[in-house]
CSV table of C-alpha atoms in Angstrom, one decimal:
chain,number,residue,atom,x,y,z
A,88,LEU,CA,79.8,98.3,106.8
A,89,ALA,CA,83.0,96.9,105.4
A,90,ILE,CA,83.5,99.4,102.5
A,91,LEU,CA,86.6,101.1,104.0
A,92,LEU,CA,88.0,98.0,105.6
A,93,ALA,CA,87.6,95.8,102.5
A,94,SER,CA,89.4,98.4,100.4
A,95,CYS,CA,92.5,98.1,102.5
A,96,GLY,CA,93.0,94.5,101.3
A,97,LYS,CA,92.6,94.9,97.6
A,98,LYS,CA,95.5,97.0,96.4
A,99,ASP,CA,98.9,95.9,95.2
A,100,ASN,CA,102.7,96.6,95.7
A,101,SER,CA,106.5,95.8,95.9
A,102,PRO,CA,109.7,95.9,98.0
A,103,ALA,CA,111.5,99.1,98.5
A,104,THR,CA,114.8,99.4,96.7
A,105,GLY,CA,115.9,102.8,98.0
A,106,ALA,CA,115.9,104.2,94.5
A,107,LYS,CA,115.7,108.0,94.5
A,108,PRO,CA,112.9,109.7,92.5
A,109,ALA,CA,113.8,111.5,89.3
A,110,ILE,CA,112.8,114.8,90.9
A,111,ASP,CA,112.9,116.0,94.5
A,112,THR,CA,109.6,117.8,95.2
A,113,THR,CA,110.9,118.9,98.6
A,114,GLU,CA,113.4,121.2,96.9
A,115,LYS,CA,112.3,124.7,95.7
A,116,ALA,CA,111.7,124.9,91.9
A,117,GLU,CA,112.1,127.8,89.5
A,118,ALA,CA,108.8,129.3,88.3
A,119,VAL,CA,108.4,129.4,84.5
A,120,ALA,CA,105.9,131.8,82.9
A,121,ILE,CA,103.3,130.4,80.5
A,122,ALA,CA,103.8,132.9,77.7
A,123,ASP,CA,101.6,131.2,75.1
A,124,THR,CA,97.9,131.8,75.6
A,125,ASN,CA,97.3,128.5,73.6
A,126,HIS,CA,99.6,126.4,75.6
A,127,HIS,CA,98.4,122.8,75.7
A,128,LEU,CA,99.7,119.6,77.4
A,129,PHE,CA,99.7,116.5,75.2
A,130,PHE,CA,100.9,113.0,75.9
A,131,ARG,CA,103.7,112.5,73.3
A,132,PRO,CA,106.6,110.5,74.7
A,133,ARG,CA,109.4,109.6,72.4
A,134,ALA,CA,109.3,106.2,70.8
A,135,GLY,CA,111.8,103.8,72.4
A,136,SER,CA,112.0,105.7,75.7
A,137,VAL,CA,111.9,103.7,78.9
A,138,ARG,CA,110.9,104.8,82.4
A,139,GLN,CA,110.4,103.1,85.7
A,140,TYR,CA,107.9,104.1,88.4
A,141,HIS,CA,107.7,103.4,92.1
A,142,VAL,CA,104.2,103.5,93.6
A,143,ILE,CA,103.3,103.2,97.3
A,144,ASP,CA,99.8,103.4,98.8
A,145,ARG,CA,99.2,103.6,102.5
A,146,MET,CA,95.7,103.2,103.9
A,147,THR,CA,94.0,103.1,107.3
A,148,ALA,CA,90.4,102.4,108.3
A,149,THR,CA,88.4,101.9,111.5
A,150,ALA,CA,84.8,101.0,112.0
A,151,THR,CA,82.6,100.7,115.1
A,152,ASP,CA,79.1,99.1,115.1
A,153,ALA,CA,77.0,99.7,118.3
A,154,GLN,CA,74.1,97.2,118.2
A,155,PRO,CA,70.7,97.7,119.9
A,156,ASN,CA,71.5,94.9,122.3
A,157,GLY,CA,74.4,96.9,123.7
A,158,GLN,CA,77.1,94.8,121.9
A,159,THR,CA,79.7,96.9,120.1
A,160,THR,CA,82.0,95.6,117.4
A,161,LYS,CA,85.2,97.4,116.5
A,162,ARG,CA,87.4,96.8,113.5
A,163,ALA,CA,90.6,98.3,112.3
A,164,ALA,CA,92.7,97.8,109.2
A,165,THR,CA,96.0,99.2,107.8
A,166,SER,CA,97.8,98.5,104.6
A,167,GLU,CA,101.0,99.4,102.9
A,168,ASN,CA,101.2,98.4,99.2
A,169,GLU,CA,104.1,99.0,96.9
A,170,PHE,CA,105.1,98.1,93.3
A,171,TYR,CA,107.6,98.9,90.6
A,172,LEU,CA,106.6,99.2,87.0
A,173,THR,CA,108.5,99.7,83.8
A,174,GLU,CA,106.9,101.6,80.9
A,175,THR,CA,108.3,101.4,77.3
A,176,VAL,CA,107.0,103.7,74.6
A,177,GLY,CA,106.1,102.3,71.2
A,178,THR,CA,104.9,104.1,68.1
A,179,THR,CA,102.6,107.1,67.9
A,180,ASN,CA,99.7,106.6,65.4
A,181,SER,CA,98.3,109.1,63.0
A,182,ASP,CA,95.5,109.9,65.4
A,183,SER,CA,98.1,110.8,68.1
A,184,SER,CA,97.3,107.7,70.1
A,185,VAL,CA,100.4,106.1,71.7
A,186,LYS,CA,101.3,102.4,72.0
A,187,LEU,CA,102.9,101.5,75.4
A,188,THR,CA,104.3,98.3,76.9
A,189,PHE,CA,104.1,97.8,80.7
A,190,ARG,CA,105.9,95.3,82.9
A,191,ILE,CA,105.3,94.9,86.6
A,192,ASP,CA,108.7,94.3,88.1
A,193,SER,CA,108.0,93.7,91.7
A,194,ILE,CA,105.2,93.9,94.3
A,195,ARG,CA,105.1,94.1,98.1
A,196,LEU,CA,101.9,93.9,100.2
A,197,ALA,CA,101.5,94.3,104.0
A,198,THR,CA,98.0,94.4,105.5
A,199,ASP,CA,96.7,94.1,109.0
A,200,GLU,CA,93.0,93.7,109.6
A,201,ASP,CA,92.0,93.1,113.2
A,202,THR,CA,93.9,89.8,114.0
A,203,THR,CA,94.6,88.9,110.4
A,204,HIS,CA,98.1,89.8,109.1
A,205,THR,CA,99.1,89.3,105.4
A,206,ARG,CA,102.6,89.8,104.0
A,207,TYR,CA,103.6,89.3,100.4
A,208,SER,CA,106.8,90.0,98.5
A,209,SER,CA,107.5,88.9,94.9
A,210,ASN,CA,111.1,88.5,95.9
A,211,ASN,CA,110.1,85.7,98.3
A,212,THR,CA,110.3,82.3,96.7
A,213,LYS,CA,107.6,80.8,99.0
A,214,ASP,CA,105.2,83.7,98.2
A,215,ARG,CA,105.7,83.2,94.5
A,216,ALA,CA,104.7,79.5,94.9
A,217,ASN,CA,101.7,80.3,97.1
A,218,ASP,CA,98.3,80.1,95.3
A,219,GLN,CA,96.9,82.5,97.9
A,220,PHE,CA,98.9,85.2,96.1
A,221,GLN,CA,97.9,84.3,92.6
A,222,ARG,CA,96.6,87.7,91.8
A,223,PHE,CA,100.1,89.1,92.3
A,224,ASN,CA,102.1,86.2,91.0
A,225,ILE,CA,100.4,86.1,87.6
A,226,VAL,CA,101.5,89.6,86.7
A,227,ILE,CA,105.1,89.7,87.9
A,228,GLY,CA,107.5,90.0,85.0
A,229,LYS,CA,104.7,89.9,82.4
A,230,SER,CA,104.6,92.4,79.6
A,231,VAL,CA,101.3,93.8,78.4
A,232,GLN,CA,100.5,96.3,75.6
A,233,ALA,CA,98.1,99.2,75.9
A,234,GLN,CA,97.2,102.4,74.1
A,235,THR,CA,96.4,105.9,75.2
A,236,ASN,CA,94.9,108.9,73.5
A,237,LYS,CA,96.8,112.3,73.1
A,238,PHE,CA,95.6,113.4,76.5
A,239,GLY,CA,97.2,110.3,78.3
A,240,ASP,CA,93.9,108.5,78.9
A,241,LEU,CA,94.0,104.7,78.7
A,242,THR,CA,91.8,103.7,75.7
A,243,GLY,CA,92.5,100.0,75.6
A,244,ILE,CA,94.7,97.0,76.4
A,245,SER,CA,95.7,95.4,73.2
A,246,ASP,CA,97.8,92.4,74.3
A,247,ILE,CA,97.3,90.9,77.7
A,248,SER,CA,97.8,87.3,76.6
A,249,SER,CA,100.7,86.6,79.0
A,250,VAL,CA,98.5,87.3,82.0
A,251,THR,CA,95.4,85.6,80.5
A,252,ASN,CA,97.4,82.4,79.8
A,253,ALA,CA,98.6,82.5,83.4
A,254,LEU,CA,95.0,82.6,84.6
A,255,LEU,CA,94.0,79.8,82.3
A,256,THR,CA,96.6,77.4,83.8
A,257,GLN,CA,94.3,77.3,86.8
A,258,VAL,CA,91.5,76.0,84.6
A,259,PRO,CA,91.0,72.3,83.7
A,260,ASP,CA,92.5,71.4,80.3
A,261,SER,CA,89.1,70.5,79.0
A,262,LEU,CA,87.8,74.1,79.5
A,263,ARG,CA,90.7,76.2,78.4
A,264,SER,CA,89.6,76.3,74.8
A,265,ASN,CA,86.1,77.3,75.7
A,266,PRO,CA,85.5,80.8,74.2
A,267,ARG,CA,83.5,81.9,77.2
A,268,ILE,CA,86.2,80.8,79.6
A,269,LYS,CA,88.8,82.6,77.5
A,270,GLN,CA,86.7,85.8,77.5
A,271,MET,CA,86.3,85.7,81.3
A,272,ALA,CA,90.0,85.1,81.8
A,273,THR,CA,90.8,88.1,79.5
A,274,GLN,CA,88.4,90.4,81.3
A,275,ARG,CA,89.8,89.3,84.6
A,276,ALA,CA,93.4,89.9,83.4
A,277,GLU,CA,92.5,93.4,82.1
A,278,GLN,CA,90.9,94.2,85.4
A,279,ILE,CA,94.0,93.2,87.4
A,280,VAL,CA,96.5,94.9,85.1
A,281,SER,CA,94.5,98.1,84.9
A,282,ASP,CA,94.9,98.6,88.6
A,283,TYR,CA,98.6,99.0,88.1
A,284,ILE,CA,98.7,100.9,84.7
A,285,MET,CA,96.2,103.6,85.8
A,286,ARG,CA,98.5,104.6,88.6
A,287,VAL,CA,101.3,105.8,86.3
A,288,LEU,CA,99.1,107.5,83.7
A,289,VAL,CA,97.7,110.9,84.1
A,290,HIS,CA,95.0,112.9,82.2
A,291,SER,CA,96.1,116.1,80.6
A,292,PRO,CA,93.6,119.0,80.5
A,293,THR,CA,91.9,119.4,77.2
A,294,ARG,CA,92.0,123.2,77.5
A,295,ALA,CA,94.9,125.6,77.3
A,296,LEU,CA,97.0,126.0,80.4
A,297,ILE,CA,96.7,129.4,82.1
A,298,LYS,CA,98.3,129.9,85.6
A,299,ASP,CA,95.8,129.7,88.5
A,300,THR,CA,92.9,128.8,86.2
A,301,THR,CA,90.4,126.5,87.9
A,302,TRP,CA,87.9,124.2,86.2
A,303,ARG,CA,84.9,123.0,88.2
A,304,ASN,CA,82.6,120.1,87.9
A,305,THR,CA,79.6,119.2,90.0
A,306,SER,CA,77.6,115.9,89.9
A,307,ASP,CA,75.0,114.3,92.0
A,308,VAL,CA,75.2,110.6,92.8
A,309,ASN,CA,73.9,108.1,95.4
A,310,LEU,CA,76.4,106.9,97.9
A,311,ASP,CA,76.0,103.5,99.6
A,312,VAL,CA,76.4,103.8,103.3
A,313,ALA,CA,74.8,100.5,104.3
A,314,PRO,CA,73.3,97.5,102.6
A,315,GLY,CA,70.1,98.6,100.9
A,316,LEU,CA,70.5,102.2,101.8
A,317,ALA,CA,72.1,105.0,99.7
A,318,PHE,CA,72.2,108.7,100.5
A,319,PRO,CA,72.2,111.4,97.7
A,320,VAL,CA,75.4,113.4,97.7
A,321,SER,CA,76.9,116.2,95.7
A,322,VAL,CA,80.4,115.7,94.4
A,323,ASN,CA,82.3,119.0,93.7
A,324,ALA,CA,85.6,118.6,91.8
A,325,THR,CA,88.1,121.3,90.8
A,326,GLU,CA,91.2,121.2,88.7
A,327,THR,CA,93.6,124.1,89.0
A,328,VAL,CA,96.7,124.9,86.9
A,329,ARG,CA,99.4,126.0,89.4
A,330,GLY,CA,101.7,126.9,86.6
A,331,LEU,CA,105.0,125.6,85.2
A,332,GLU,CA,108.2,125.0,87.1
A,333,ARG,CA,111.8,124.1,86.2
A,334,ARG,CA,113.5,121.3,88.0
A,335,GLY,CA,116.9,120.5,86.5
A,336,ASP,CA,116.6,120.3,82.8
A,337,ARG,CA,112.9,119.6,82.9
A,338,VAL,CA,109.9,122.0,82.8
A,339,LEU,CA,106.9,120.5,84.6
A,340,ALA,CA,103.3,121.5,84.6
A,341,VAL,CA,101.8,121.4,88.1
A,342,LEU,CA,98.1,120.4,88.3
A,343,GLU,CA,96.1,120.4,91.6
A,344,ASP,CA,92.8,118.5,92.0
A,345,ASN,CA,90.4,118.8,94.9
A,346,THR,CA,87.2,116.8,95.4
A,347,THR,CA,84.6,117.3,98.2
A,348,THR,CA,81.6,115.1,98.7
A,349,THR,CA,78.6,116.6,100.6
A,350,PRO,CA,75.3,114.9,101.6
A,351,LYS,CA,72.3,116.5,100.0
A,352,LYS,CA,70.1,114.7,102.5
A,353,ARG,CA,71.1,113.6,105.9
A,354,VAL,CA,67.8,112.1,107.2
A,355,PHE,CA,65.6,109.4,105.7
A,356,GLN,CA,62.2,108.8,107.4
A,357,GLU,CA,60.0,105.9,106.4
A,358,GLY,CA,57.1,105.3,108.9
A,359,PRO,CA,58.6,104.7,112.3
A,360,ALA,CA,62.1,104.1,111.0
A,361,LYS,CA,64.6,106.9,110.6
A,362,ALA,CA,68.2,106.8,109.2
A,363,THR,CA,70.6,109.6,109.8
A,364,VAL,CA,74.1,110.4,108.5
A,365,ASN,CA,76.3,112.7,110.7
A,366,ASN,CA,79.9,113.8,110.8
A,367,PHE,CA,80.3,113.2,107.1
A,368,VAL,CA,83.7,113.9,105.5
A,369,ALA,CA,84.9,112.8,102.1
A,370,THR,CA,87.7,114.8,100.6
A,371,SER,CA,90.5,114.2,98.1
A,372,HIS,CA,93.5,116.3,97.2
A,373,SER,CA,96.2,115.5,94.7
A,374,VAL,CA,99.1,117.3,93.0
A,375,ALA,CA,100.6,116.0,89.7
A,376,ARG,CA,103.8,117.1,88.1
A,377,ILE,CA,103.8,116.4,84.3
A,378,ASP,CA,106.6,116.9,81.8
A,379,ASP,CA,105.5,119.9,79.7
A,380,ALA,CA,107.3,118.6,76.6
A,381,THR,CA,106.0,115.0,76.6
A,382,GLY,CA,103.0,114.8,78.9
A,383,VAL,CA,104.7,112.1,81.0
A,384,LEU,CA,103.9,111.9,84.7
A,385,PHE,CA,106.9,112.5,86.9
A,386,HIS,CA,105.3,112.7,90.3
A,387,ARG,CA,101.8,112.5,91.9
A,388,GLY,CA,100.8,112.8,95.5
A,389,LEU,CA,97.2,112.1,96.6
A,390,GLU,CA,95.6,112.2,100.1
A,391,GLU,CA,92.0,111.2,100.8
A,392,LYS,CA,89.9,111.3,104.0
A,393,ARG,CA,86.6,109.6,104.6
A,394,SER,CA,84.4,109.4,107.7
A,395,PHE,CA,80.7,109.3,108.7
A,396,THR,CA,78.4,108.2,111.5
A,397,PHE,CA,75.3,106.3,110.5
A,398,VAL,CA,72.4,106.0,113.0
A,399,VAL,CA,69.2,103.9,112.6
A,400,GLU,CA,66.3,104.4,114.9
A,401,ASN,CA,62.7,103.3,115.3
A,402,SER,CA,60.1,105.3,117.2
A,403,GLN,CA,58.2,102.1,118.0
A,404,ASN,CA,61.4,100.6,119.6
A,405,PRO,CA,63.2,103.5,121.4
A,406,GLY,CA,65.9,101.1,122.7
A,407,GLY,CA,66.6,99.7,119.2
A,408,LYS,CA,69.1,102.4,118.0
A,409,ARG,CA,72.1,101.2,116.0
A,410,THR,CA,75.1,103.4,115.4
A,411,VAL,CA,77.8,102.7,112.8
A,412,SER,CA,80.9,104.9,112.6
A,413,GLN,CA,83.7,104.7,110.0
A,414,ASN,CA,86.9,106.5,109.5
A,415,GLY,CA,89.5,106.1,106.7
A,416,SER,CA,92.4,107.7,105.0
A,417,GLU,CA,94.7,107.1,102.1
A,418,LYS,CA,98.1,108.5,101.0
A,419,LEU,CA,99.3,107.6,97.5
A,420,THR,CA,102.7,108.5,96.0
A,421,VAL,CA,103.7,107.8,92.4
A,422,GLU,CA,107.2,108.8,91.4
A,423,MET,CA,109.4,108.2,88.3
A,424,ILE,CA,112.7,106.8,89.5
A,425,SER,CA,114.5,106.4,86.1
A,426,GLU,CA,114.2,107.4,82.5
A,427,ILE,CA,116.1,106.4,79.4
A,428,THR,CA,115.2,108.6,76.5
A,429,ALA,CA,115.6,107.3,73.0
A,430,PRO,CA,117.8,109.4,70.6
A,431,LYS,CA,115.9,111.7,68.2
A,432,PRO,CA,115.3,110.0,64.8
């Protein structure tokens, strides 16, 4: 029941500085033809280059649970999460993998769930000293090292000791040297940091770019809609190359992704019990602008919508119907706000 509502409280962010994005996507761009039939997009940023990103994620969710006894519970949640992150490029290895260093500069979080209101800012001294916000405080100003492949996919985090050590300070001295405790702290640190890093990385297509070409992928999975009950759904995903565009001195590849999830079965019947899913909507749409020369993400916008009505009935108890409705939406914006490019060797 709390899938959408819980997700509103688990993302991270920072205070707005008013910094302008490196590109203005509201302005008209100049179309650039893809002349090469073997035109690929690879992640190959120049060693020593530094860029800063601004990420803001807004979510809303509502849920209504009408019980058989006539009681109805309504819940609502909103969140606005924001963070600033600096990425520094290291060396490129012989296998075209790239070493990167990330630093989370600031975070801001604002969530409202029913009557509970949470506010956090890494610029607030009291918040930085509050153990309630440990998840955020342990990463502020810390540098971690990671590695990607030539398509920009994160392949591993190689040095996360600064965050791991911060987690271990919460553990009694007698346990800090325990290998299992260290391993658990490292895994937890990787989990926390990955949530930030993945926002500013983008996967480049493994195939050649051809304007208006669409690649499709369909998969069948089970989607949990209530404790102990999952409905089979079909996930249809497409990736479309919208082409190249020139903005200032940059040529950017524009990629559009769409994902639609559709129930394969809406009714489950087991003896006198029947479960039905109605009004099901689950869509995702994103547009990414990636530097054609380096594979670096300049801008990404994502919008998601999710809703369904779940009804449980029992023919032996006609008055025992329970109806659960959920609605949720998310709008994510990732934008580069500054870039310092190292001189050519």
